[in-house]
CSV table of C-alpha atoms in Angstrom, one decimal:
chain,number,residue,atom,x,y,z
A,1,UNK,CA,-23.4,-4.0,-19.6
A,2,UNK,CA,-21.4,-1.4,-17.6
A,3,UNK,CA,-21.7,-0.7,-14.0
A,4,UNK,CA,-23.4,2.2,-14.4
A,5,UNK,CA,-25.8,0.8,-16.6
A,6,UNK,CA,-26.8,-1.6,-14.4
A,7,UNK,CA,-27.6,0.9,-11.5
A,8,UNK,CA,-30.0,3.2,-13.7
A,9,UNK,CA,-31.1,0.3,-15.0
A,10,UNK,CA,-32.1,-1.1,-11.1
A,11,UNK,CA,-33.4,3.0,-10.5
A,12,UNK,CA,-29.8,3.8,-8.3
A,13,UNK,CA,-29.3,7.0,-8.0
A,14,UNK,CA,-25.8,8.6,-7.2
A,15,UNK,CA,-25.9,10.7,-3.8
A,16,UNK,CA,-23.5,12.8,-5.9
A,17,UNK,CA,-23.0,13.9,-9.5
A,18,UNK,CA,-20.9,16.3,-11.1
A,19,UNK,CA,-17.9,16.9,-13.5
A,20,UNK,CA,-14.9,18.5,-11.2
A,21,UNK,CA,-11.6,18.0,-9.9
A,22,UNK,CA,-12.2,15.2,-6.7
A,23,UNK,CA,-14.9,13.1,-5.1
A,24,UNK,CA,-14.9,12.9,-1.1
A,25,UNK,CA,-16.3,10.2,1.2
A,26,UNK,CA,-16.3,10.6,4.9
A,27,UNK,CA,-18.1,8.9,7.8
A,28,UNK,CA,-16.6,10.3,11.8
A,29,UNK,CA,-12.9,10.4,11.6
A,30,UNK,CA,-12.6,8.5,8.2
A,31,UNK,CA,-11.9,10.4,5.0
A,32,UNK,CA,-11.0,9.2,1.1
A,33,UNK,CA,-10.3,11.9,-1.2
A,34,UNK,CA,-10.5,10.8,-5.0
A,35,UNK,CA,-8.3,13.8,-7.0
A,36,UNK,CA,-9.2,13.9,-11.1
A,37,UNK,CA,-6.8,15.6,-13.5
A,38,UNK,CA,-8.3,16.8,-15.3
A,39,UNK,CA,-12.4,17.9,-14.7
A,40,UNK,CA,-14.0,14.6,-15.3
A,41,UNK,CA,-17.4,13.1,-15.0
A,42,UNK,CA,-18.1,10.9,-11.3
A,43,UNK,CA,-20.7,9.6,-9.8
A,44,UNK,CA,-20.7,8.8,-6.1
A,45,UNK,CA,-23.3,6.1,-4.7
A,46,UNK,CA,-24.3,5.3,-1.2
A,47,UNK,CA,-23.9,1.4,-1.4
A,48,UNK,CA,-24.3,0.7,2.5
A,49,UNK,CA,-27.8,0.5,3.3
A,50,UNK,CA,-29.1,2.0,-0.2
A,51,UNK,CA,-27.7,-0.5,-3.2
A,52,UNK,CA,-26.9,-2.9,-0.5
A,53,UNK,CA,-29.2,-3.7,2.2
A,54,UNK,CA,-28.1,-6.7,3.5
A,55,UNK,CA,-24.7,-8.5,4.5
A,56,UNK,CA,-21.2,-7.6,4.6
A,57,UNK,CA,-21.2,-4.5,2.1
A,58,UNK,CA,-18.7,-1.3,1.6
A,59,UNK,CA,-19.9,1.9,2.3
A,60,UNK,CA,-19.7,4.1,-1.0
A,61,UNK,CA,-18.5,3.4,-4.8
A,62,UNK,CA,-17.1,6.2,-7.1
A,63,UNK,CA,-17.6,5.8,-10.8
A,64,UNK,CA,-15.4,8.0,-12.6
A,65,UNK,CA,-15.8,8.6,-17.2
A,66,UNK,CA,-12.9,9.5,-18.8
A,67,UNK,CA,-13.3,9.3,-22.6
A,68,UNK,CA,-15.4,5.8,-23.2
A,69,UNK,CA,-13.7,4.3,-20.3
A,70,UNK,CA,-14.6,4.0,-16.8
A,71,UNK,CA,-12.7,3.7,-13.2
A,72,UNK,CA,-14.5,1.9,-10.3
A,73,UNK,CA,-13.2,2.9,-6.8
A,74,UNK,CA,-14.7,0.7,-4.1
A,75,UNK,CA,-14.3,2.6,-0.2
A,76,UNK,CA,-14.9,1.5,3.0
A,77,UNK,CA,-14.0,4.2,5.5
A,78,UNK,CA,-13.4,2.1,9.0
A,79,UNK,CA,-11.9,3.2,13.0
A,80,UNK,CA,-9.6,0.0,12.7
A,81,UNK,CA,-10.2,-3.0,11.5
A,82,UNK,CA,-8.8,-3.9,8.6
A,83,UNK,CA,-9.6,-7.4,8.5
A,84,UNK,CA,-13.6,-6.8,8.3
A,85,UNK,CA,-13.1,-4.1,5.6
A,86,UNK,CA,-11.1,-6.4,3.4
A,87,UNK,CA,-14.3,-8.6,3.6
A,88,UNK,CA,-17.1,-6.1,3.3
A,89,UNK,CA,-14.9,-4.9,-0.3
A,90,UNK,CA,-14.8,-8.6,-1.2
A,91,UNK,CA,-18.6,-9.2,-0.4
A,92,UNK,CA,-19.5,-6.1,-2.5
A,93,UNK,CA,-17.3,-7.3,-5.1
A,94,UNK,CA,-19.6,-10.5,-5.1
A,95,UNK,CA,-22.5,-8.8,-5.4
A,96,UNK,CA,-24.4,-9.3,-9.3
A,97,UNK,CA,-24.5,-5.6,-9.6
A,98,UNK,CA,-20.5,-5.0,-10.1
A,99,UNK,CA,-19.8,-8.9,-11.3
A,100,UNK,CA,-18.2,-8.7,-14.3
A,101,UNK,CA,-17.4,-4.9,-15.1
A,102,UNK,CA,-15.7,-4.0,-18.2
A,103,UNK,CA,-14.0,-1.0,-16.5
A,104,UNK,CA,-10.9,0.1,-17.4
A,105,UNK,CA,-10.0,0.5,-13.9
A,106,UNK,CA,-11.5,-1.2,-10.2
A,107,UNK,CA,-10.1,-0.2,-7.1
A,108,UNK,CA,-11.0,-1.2,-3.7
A,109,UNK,CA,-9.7,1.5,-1.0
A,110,UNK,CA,-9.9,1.4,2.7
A,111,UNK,CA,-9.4,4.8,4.6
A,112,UNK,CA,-8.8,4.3,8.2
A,113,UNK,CA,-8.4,6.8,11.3
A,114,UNK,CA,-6.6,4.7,13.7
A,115,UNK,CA,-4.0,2.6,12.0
A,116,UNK,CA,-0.9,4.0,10.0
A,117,UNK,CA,-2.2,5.0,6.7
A,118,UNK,CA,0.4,4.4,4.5
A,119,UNK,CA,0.9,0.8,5.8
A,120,UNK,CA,1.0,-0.7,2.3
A,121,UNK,CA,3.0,-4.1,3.9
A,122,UNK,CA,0.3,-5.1,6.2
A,123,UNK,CA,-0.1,-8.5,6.0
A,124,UNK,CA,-3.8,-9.0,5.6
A,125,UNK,CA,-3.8,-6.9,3.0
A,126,UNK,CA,-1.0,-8.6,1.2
A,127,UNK,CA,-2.5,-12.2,1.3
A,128,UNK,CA,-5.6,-11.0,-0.5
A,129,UNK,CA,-3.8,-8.5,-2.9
A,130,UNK,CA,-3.6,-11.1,-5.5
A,131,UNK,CA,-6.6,-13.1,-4.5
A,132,UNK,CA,-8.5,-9.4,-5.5
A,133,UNK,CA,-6.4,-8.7,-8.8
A,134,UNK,CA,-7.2,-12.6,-10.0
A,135,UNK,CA,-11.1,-12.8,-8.9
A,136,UNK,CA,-12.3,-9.4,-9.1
A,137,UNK,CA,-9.7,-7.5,-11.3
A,138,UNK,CA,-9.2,-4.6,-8.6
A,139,UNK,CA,-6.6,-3.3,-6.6
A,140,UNK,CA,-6.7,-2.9,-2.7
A,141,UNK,CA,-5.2,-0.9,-0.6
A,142,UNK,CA,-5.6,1.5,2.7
A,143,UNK,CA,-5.1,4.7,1.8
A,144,UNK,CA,-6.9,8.2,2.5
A,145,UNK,CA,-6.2,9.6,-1.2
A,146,UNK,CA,-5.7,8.7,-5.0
A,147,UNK,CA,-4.9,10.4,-7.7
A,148,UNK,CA,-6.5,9.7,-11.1
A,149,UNK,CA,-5.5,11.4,-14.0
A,150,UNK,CA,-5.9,11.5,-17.9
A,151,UNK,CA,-2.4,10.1,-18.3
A,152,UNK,CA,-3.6,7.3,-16.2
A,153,UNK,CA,-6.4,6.0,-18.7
A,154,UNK,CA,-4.2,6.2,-21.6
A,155,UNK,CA,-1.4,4.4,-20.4
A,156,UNK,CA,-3.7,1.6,-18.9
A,157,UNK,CA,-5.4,1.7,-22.5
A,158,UNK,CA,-2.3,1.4,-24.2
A,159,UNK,CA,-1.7,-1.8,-21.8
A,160,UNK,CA,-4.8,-3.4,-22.4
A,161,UNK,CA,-3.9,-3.8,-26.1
A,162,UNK,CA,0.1,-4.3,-26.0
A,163,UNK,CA,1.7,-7.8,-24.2
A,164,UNK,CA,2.2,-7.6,-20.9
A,165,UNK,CA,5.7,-6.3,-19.7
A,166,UNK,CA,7.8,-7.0,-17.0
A,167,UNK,CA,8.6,-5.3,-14.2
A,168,UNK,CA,12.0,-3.9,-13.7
A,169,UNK,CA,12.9,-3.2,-9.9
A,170,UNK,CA,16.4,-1.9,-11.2
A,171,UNK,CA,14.9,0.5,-13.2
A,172,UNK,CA,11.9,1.6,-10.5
A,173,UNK,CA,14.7,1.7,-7.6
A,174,UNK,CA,17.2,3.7,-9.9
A,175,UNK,CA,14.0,6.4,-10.5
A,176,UNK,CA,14.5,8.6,-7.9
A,177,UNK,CA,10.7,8.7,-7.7
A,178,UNK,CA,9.8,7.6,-3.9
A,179,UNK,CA,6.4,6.0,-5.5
A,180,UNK,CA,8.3,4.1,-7.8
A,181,UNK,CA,10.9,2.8,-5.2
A,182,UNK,CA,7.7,1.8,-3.0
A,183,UNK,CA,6.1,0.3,-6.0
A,184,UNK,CA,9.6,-1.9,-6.4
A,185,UNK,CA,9.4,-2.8,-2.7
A,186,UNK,CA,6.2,-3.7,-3.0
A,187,UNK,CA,6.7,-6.1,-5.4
A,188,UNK,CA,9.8,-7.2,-3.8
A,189,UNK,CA,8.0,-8.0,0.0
A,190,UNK,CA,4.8,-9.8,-1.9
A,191,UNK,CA,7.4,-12.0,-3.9
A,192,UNK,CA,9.6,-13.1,-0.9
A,193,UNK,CA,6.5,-13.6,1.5
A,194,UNK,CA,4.6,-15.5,-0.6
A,195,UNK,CA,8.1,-17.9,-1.8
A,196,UNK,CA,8.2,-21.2,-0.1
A,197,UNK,CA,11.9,-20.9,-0.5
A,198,UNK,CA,13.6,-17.1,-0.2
A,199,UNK,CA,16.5,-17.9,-1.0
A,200,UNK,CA,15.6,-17.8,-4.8
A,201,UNK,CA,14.0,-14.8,-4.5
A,202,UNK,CA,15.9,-12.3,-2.2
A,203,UNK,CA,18.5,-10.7,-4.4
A,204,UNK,CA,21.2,-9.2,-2.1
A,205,UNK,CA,21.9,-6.1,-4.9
A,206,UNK,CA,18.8,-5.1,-4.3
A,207,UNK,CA,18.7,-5.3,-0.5
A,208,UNK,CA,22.1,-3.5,-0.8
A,209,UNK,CA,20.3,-0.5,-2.9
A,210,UNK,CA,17.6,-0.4,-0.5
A,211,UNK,CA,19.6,0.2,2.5
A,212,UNK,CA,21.7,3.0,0.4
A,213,UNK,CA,18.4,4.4,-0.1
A,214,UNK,CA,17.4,4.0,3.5
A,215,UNK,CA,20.6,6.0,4.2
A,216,UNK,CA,20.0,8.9,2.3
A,217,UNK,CA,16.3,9.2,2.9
A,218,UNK,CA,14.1,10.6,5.5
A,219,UNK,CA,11.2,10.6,3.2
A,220,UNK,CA,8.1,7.8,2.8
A,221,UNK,CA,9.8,5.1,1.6
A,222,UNK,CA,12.0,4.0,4.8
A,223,UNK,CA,9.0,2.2,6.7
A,224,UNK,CA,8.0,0.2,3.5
A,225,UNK,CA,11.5,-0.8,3.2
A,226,UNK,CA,12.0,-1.4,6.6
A,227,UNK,CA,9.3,-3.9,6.8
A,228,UNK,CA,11.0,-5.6,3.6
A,229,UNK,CA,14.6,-5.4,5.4
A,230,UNK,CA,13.4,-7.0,8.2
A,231,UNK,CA,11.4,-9.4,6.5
A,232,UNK,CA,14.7,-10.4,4.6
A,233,UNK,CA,16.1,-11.1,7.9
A,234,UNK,CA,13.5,-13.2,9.5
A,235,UNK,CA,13.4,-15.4,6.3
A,236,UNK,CA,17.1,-16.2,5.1
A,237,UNK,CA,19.7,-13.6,7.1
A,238,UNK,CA,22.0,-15.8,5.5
A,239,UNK,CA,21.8,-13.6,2.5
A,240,UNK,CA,22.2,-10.8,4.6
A,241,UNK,CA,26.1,-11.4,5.3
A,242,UNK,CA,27.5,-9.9,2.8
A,243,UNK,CA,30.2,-6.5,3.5
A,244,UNK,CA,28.5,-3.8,1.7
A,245,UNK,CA,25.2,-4.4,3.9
A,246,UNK,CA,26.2,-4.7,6.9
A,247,UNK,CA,28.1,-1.6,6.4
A,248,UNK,CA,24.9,0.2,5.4
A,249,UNK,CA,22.6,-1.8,8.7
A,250,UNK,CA,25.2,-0.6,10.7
A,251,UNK,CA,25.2,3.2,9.1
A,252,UNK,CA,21.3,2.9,9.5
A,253,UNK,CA,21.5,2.3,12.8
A,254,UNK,CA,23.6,5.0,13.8
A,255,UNK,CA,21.6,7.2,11.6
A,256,UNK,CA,18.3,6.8,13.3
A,257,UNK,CA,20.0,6.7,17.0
A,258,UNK,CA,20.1,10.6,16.9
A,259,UNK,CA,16.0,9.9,16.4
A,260,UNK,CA,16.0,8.9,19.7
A,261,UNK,CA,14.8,11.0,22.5
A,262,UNK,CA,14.4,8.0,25.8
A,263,UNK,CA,12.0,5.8,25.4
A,264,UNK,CA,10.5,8.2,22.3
A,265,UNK,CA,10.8,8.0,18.8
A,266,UNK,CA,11.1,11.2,17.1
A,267,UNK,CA,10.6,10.9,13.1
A,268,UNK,CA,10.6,13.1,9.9
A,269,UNK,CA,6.6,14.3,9.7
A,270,UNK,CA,6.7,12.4,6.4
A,271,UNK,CA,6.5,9.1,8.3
A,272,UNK,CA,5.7,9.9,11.6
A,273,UNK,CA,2.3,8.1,11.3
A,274,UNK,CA,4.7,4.5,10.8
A,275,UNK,CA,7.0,5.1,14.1
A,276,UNK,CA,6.3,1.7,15.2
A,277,UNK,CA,7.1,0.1,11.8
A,278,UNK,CA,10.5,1.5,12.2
A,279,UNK,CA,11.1,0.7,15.1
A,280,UNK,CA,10.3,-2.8,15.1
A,281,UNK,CA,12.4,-3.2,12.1
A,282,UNK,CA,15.5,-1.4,13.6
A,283,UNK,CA,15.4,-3.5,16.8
A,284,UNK,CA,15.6,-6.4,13.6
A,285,UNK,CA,18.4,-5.4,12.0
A,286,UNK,CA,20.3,-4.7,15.3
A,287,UNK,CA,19.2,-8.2,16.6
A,288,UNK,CA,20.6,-10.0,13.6
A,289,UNK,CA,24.1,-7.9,13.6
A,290,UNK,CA,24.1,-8.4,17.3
A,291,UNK,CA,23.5,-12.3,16.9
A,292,UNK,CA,26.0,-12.5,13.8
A,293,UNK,CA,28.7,-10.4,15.7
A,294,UNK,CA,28.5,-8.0,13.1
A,295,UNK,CA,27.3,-5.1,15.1
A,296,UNK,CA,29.4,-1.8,14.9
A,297,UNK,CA,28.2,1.0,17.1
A,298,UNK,CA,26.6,2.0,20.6
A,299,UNK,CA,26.1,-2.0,21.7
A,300,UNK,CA,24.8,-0.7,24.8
A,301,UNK,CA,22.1,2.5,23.6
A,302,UNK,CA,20.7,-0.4,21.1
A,303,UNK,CA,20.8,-3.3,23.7
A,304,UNK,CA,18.8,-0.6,25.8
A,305,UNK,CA,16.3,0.8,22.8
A,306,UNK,CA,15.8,-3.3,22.4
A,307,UNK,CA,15.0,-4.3,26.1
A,308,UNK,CA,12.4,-0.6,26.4
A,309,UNK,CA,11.1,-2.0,22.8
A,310,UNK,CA,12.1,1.2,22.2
């Protein structure tokens, strides 16, 4: 029995029901904005305090019909703390009523004021991404917005009946696309922070790649790959030595020194919202050409930037 099915069948009643372009939950300062393209069918329940009453529980579900299929979007809007959200999503995952859905797709989404929303590396968040995909079959993620589209369905239909393909980061790093190079690095930081030896998993091509990206891009993949360059570094720099990147660490750094302004960080408005992120992973990269003696530049401006912690 589908999700919905089981809440008429428990006399649920959606707080909001209609067939148009995007569903909205908000609580305070906290916003999720579900975009459909195009017109489809939702349903948007209050599952705090209404299908819920008791326990760790997320605050609203959207069901969304396209064709005979369904999407699930779990959303907990929170000030802060991602830590409790990830549990509320996972307790309401638990619950009988949305055990065992036959939806086509299940996401869990938390939309937070405070903390950067685009930080799609933090860590909490990566140590239960796979723990959600294997027990519940649903995504997380903190985000304010998704997009779901008719293109969407049909290519995750066309999945569920073909084998399974793999991945290819060449391919999603040579797109262009800045989603599809943050897809790629995605998979690339979950791989090499979950290895219990990074040396078979870094690939220096691609870390090479990534930083020629990084130098030719202001746009919202540099704090993503930032976090993965750095984490590269803190695990096995040894891979790190090799010409081509430090050429490109060192071009980085004296790309983003004309982003300083004293002690503050001035950044393209597309990441803006991830200044510490990029800062913490520049101080990093300088660190480990500092310590390597590989460091080509300003010594002193970075040995400042490092001691102010920027």
């Amino acid at each position: 029995m589908g999700t919905l099915d089981k809440l008429s069948e428990n006399d649920f009643t959606a707080s909001d029901h209609d067939v148009r372009n995007q569903f909205v939950c908000s609580e305070k300062r906290s916003r999720y904005a579900l975009s459909l393209d195009p017109k489809m069918e939702g349903w948007r329940y209050q599952v705090d305090g209404y299908i819920i009453t008791n326990g760790d529980k997320c605050d609203a579900l959207i069901l969304v019909k396209e064709g005979d299929d369904f999407a699930e979007v779990f959303v907990e809007l929170k000030g802060s703390d991602v830590s409790h959200a990830i549990t509320q999503l996972e307790e309401t995952l638990k619950n009988e009523l949305f055990k065992d859905s036959d939806s086509l797709v299940r996401w869990a989404r938390i939309a937070i004021y405070s903390y950067p929303k685009s930080l799609m590396l933090d860590h909490e968040v990566d140590k239960k991404t796979g723990a959600f995909l294997k027990k519940y079959r649903c995504e997380l993620q903190i985000t304010h917005a998704d997009n779901l589209t008719h293109d969407m369905f049909e290519a995750l239909r066309k999945k569920k009946t073909s084998a399974p393909q793999v991945v290819n980061i060449n391919d999603l790093l040579n797109s262009g696309d800045d989603s599809k190079i943050n897809q790629a690095v995605r998979i690339l930081y979950l791989r090499l922070n979950a290895s219990q030896d990074p040396l078979e998993v870094v690939n220096v091509e691609n870390i090479v790649q990534l930083l020629s990206i990084l130098n030719n891009t202001n746009g919202e993949v540099v704090p993503s790959t930032l976090k993965y360059i750095e984490l590269c570094i803190t695990k096995c720099e040894d891979v790190l030595i090799d010409d081509n990147a430090i050429m490109y660490m060192n071009s980085l750094l004296e790309k983003y020194k004309g982003k300083f302004d004293g002690t503050q960080f001035v950044l393209a408005e597309e990441i803006e919202d991830r200044a510490e992120d990029v800062k913490q992973s520049l101080m990093a990269i300088y660190a480990f050409l500092e310590d390597t003696g590989l460091f080509e530049g300003d010594d002193e401006f970075w040995a400042g930037c490092k001691e102010e912690k920027c």
